[in-house]
CSV table of C-alpha atoms in Angstrom, one decimal:
chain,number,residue,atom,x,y,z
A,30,UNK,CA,252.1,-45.3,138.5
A,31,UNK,CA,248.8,-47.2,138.3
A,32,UNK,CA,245.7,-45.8,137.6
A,33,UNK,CA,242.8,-45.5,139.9
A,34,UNK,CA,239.9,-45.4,137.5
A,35,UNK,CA,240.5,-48.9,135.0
A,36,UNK,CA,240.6,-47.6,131.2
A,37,UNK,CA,237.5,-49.3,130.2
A,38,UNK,CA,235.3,-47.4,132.9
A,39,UNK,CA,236.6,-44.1,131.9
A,40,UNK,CA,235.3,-44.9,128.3
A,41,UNK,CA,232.0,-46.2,129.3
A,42,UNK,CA,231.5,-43.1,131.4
A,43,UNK,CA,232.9,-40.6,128.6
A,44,UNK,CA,230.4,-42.6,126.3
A,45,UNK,CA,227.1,-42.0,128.7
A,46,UNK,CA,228.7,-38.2,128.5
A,47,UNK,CA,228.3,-38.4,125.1
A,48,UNK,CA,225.3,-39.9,124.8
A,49,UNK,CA,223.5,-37.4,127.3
A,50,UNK,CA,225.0,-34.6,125.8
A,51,UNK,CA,223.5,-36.0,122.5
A,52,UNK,CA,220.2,-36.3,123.9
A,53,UNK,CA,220.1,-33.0,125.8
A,54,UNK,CA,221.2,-31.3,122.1
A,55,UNK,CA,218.5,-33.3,120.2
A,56,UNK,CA,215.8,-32.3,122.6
A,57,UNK,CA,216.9,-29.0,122.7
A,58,UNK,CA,216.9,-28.7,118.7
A,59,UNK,CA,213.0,-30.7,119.0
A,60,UNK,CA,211.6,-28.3,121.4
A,61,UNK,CA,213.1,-25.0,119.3
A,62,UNK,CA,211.6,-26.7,116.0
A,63,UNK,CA,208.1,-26.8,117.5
A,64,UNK,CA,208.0,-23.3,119.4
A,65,UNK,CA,209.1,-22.3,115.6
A,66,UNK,CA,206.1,-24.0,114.2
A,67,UNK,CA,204.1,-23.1,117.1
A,68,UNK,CA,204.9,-19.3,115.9
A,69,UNK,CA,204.2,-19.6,112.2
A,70,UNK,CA,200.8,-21.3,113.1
A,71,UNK,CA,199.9,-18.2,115.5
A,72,UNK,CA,201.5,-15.3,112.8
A,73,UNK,CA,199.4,-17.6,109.7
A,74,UNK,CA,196.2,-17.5,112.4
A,75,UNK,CA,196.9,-13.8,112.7
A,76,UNK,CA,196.8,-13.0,108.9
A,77,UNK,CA,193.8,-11.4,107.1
A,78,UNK,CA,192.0,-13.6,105.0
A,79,UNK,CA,188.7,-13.4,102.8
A,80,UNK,CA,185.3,-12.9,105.0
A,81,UNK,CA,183.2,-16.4,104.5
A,82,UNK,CA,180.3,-18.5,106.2
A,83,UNK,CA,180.2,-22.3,106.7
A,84,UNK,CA,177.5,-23.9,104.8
A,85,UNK,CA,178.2,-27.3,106.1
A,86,UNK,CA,180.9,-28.8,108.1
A,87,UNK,CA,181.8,-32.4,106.9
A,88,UNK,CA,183.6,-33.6,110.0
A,89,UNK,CA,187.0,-33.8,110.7
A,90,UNK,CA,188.1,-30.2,110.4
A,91,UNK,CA,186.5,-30.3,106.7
A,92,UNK,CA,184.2,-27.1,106.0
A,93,UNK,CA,182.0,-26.0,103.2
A,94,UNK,CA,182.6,-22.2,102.7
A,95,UNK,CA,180.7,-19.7,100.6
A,96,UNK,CA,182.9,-16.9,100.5
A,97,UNK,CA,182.4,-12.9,99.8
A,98,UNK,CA,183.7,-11.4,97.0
A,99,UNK,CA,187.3,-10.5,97.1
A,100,UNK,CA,190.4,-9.4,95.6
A,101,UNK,CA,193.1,-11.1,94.0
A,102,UNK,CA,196.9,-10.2,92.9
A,103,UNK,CA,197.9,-12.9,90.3
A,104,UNK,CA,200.6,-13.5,87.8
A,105,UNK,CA,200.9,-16.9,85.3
A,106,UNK,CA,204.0,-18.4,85.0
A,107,UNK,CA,204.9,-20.4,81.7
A,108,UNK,CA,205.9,-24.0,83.3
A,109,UNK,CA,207.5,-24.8,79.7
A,110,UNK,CA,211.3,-26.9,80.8
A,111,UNK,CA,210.7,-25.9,84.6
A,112,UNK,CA,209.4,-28.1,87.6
A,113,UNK,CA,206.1,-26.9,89.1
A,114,UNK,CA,207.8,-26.0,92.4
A,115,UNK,CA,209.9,-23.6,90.3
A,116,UNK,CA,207.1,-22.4,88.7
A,117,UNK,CA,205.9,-21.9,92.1
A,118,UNK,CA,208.8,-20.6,93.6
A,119,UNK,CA,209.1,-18.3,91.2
A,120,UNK,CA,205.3,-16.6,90.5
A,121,UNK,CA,205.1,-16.3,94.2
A,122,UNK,CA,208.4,-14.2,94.2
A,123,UNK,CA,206.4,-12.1,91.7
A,124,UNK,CA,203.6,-11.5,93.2
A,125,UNK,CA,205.4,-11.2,97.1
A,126,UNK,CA,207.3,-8.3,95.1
A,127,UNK,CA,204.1,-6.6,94.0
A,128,UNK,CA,202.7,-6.9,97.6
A,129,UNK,CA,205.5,-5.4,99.3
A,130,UNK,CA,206.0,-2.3,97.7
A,131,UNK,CA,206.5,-3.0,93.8
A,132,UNK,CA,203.8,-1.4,92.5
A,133,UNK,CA,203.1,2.4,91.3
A,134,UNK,CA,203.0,4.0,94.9
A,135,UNK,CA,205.6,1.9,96.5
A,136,UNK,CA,202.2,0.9,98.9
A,137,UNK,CA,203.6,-1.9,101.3
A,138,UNK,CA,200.3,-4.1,101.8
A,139,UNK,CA,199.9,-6.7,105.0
A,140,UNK,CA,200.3,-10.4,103.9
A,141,UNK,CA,197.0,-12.7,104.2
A,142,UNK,CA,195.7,-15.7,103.8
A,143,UNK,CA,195.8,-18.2,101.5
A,144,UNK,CA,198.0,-17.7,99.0
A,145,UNK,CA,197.2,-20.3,96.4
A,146,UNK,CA,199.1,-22.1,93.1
A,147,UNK,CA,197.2,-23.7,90.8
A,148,UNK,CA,199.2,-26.0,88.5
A,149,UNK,CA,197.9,-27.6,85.3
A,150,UNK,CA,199.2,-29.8,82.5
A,151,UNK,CA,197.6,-27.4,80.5
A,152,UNK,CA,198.9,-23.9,80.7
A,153,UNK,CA,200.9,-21.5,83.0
A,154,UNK,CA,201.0,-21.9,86.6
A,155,UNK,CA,199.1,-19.5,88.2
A,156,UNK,CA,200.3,-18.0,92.4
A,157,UNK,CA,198.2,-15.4,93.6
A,158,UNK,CA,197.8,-13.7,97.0
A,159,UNK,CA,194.3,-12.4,98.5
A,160,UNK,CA,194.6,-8.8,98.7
A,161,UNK,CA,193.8,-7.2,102.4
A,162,UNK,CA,189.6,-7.5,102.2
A,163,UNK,CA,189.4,-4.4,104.9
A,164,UNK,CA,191.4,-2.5,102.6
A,165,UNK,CA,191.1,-3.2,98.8
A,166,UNK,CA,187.3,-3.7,97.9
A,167,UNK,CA,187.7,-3.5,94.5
A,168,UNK,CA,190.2,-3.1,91.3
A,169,UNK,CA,189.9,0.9,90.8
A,170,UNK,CA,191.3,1.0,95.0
A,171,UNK,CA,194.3,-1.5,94.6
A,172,UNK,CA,197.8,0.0,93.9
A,173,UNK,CA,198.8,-0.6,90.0
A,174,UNK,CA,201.4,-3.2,89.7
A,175,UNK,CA,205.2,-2.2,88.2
A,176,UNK,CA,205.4,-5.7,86.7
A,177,UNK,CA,203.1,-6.7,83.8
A,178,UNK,CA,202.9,-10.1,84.8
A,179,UNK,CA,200.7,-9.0,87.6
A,180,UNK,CA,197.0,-8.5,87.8
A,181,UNK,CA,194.8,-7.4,89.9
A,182,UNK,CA,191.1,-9.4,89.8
A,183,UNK,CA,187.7,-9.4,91.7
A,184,UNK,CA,187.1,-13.2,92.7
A,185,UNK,CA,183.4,-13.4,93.0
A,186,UNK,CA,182.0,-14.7,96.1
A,187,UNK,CA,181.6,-18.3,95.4
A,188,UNK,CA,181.0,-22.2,96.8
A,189,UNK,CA,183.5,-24.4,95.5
A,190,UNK,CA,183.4,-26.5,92.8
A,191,UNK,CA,181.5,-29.6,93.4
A,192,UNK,CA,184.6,-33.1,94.0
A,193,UNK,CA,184.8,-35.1,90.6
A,194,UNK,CA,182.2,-38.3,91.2
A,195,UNK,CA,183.9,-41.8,90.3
């Protein structure tokens, strides 16, 4: 019995099936990944973060800041025979700990912005976290941490540091 479609068109038309089927998936997956991102941006936009005033804006999104003073949680992490994104990894596990209810009181406390590493070739890495300003004004107020590692500091209000000249 012969066939009514030739072999050759039904694979050419089972391959555009593929193909837009393909397409529609990868599209699909490209708009999810950016309504993702899209949502981090507005939950990071919605964190608390350290009260400041611009003293100059460069250009380019690029702003001088003198900030208030403010409260940090912190803990140093030797980087001896580990990479600095496990140094990383692991100090801000420490500290993410401390925040959310590892401490003397089992206080839960809001995450806010930044949350900052500082790696040197020279020393511990060091992750801390801004403690909530409208909350924790200074040391005596902030829950005790469980964990040793962790400390509590006041970060005076401050301009940065001044770029390296050439």
């Amino acid at each position: 019995r012969p066939l009514s479609t030739p072999p050759s068109t039904m694979l050419s038309s089972a391959g555009a099936w593929l193909w837009r089927a393909l397409a529609v998936a990868v599209s699909a997956l490209a708009l999810l990944r950016l309504g993702v991102g899209v949502a981090a941006w507005r939950a990071a936009e919605g964190l608390e973060r350290p009260a400041f005033h611009v003293v100059r804006k460069i250009g380019r999104g690029v702003e001088i800041r003198q900030y208030e003073p403010f409260l940090i949680a912190e803990t140093a992490v030797p980087q001896a025979g580990a990479s600095a994104v496990r140094a990383s990894s692991q100090g801000f596990r420490t500290v993410a700990k401390y925040i959310f209810g590892g401490n003397r009181g089992a206080v839960k406390m809001k995450m806010t912005a930044p949350v900052t590493t500082a790696i040197s070739d020279r020393g511990p890495a060091r992750v801390s976290f801004v403690m909530q300003p409208s909350e924790y004004v200074s040391t005596s107020q902030a829950p005790r941490p469980s964990d040793s590692a962790v400390k509590v500091k006041r970060v005076d209000g401050r301009l940065p540091p001044p770029p390296p000249l050439p």
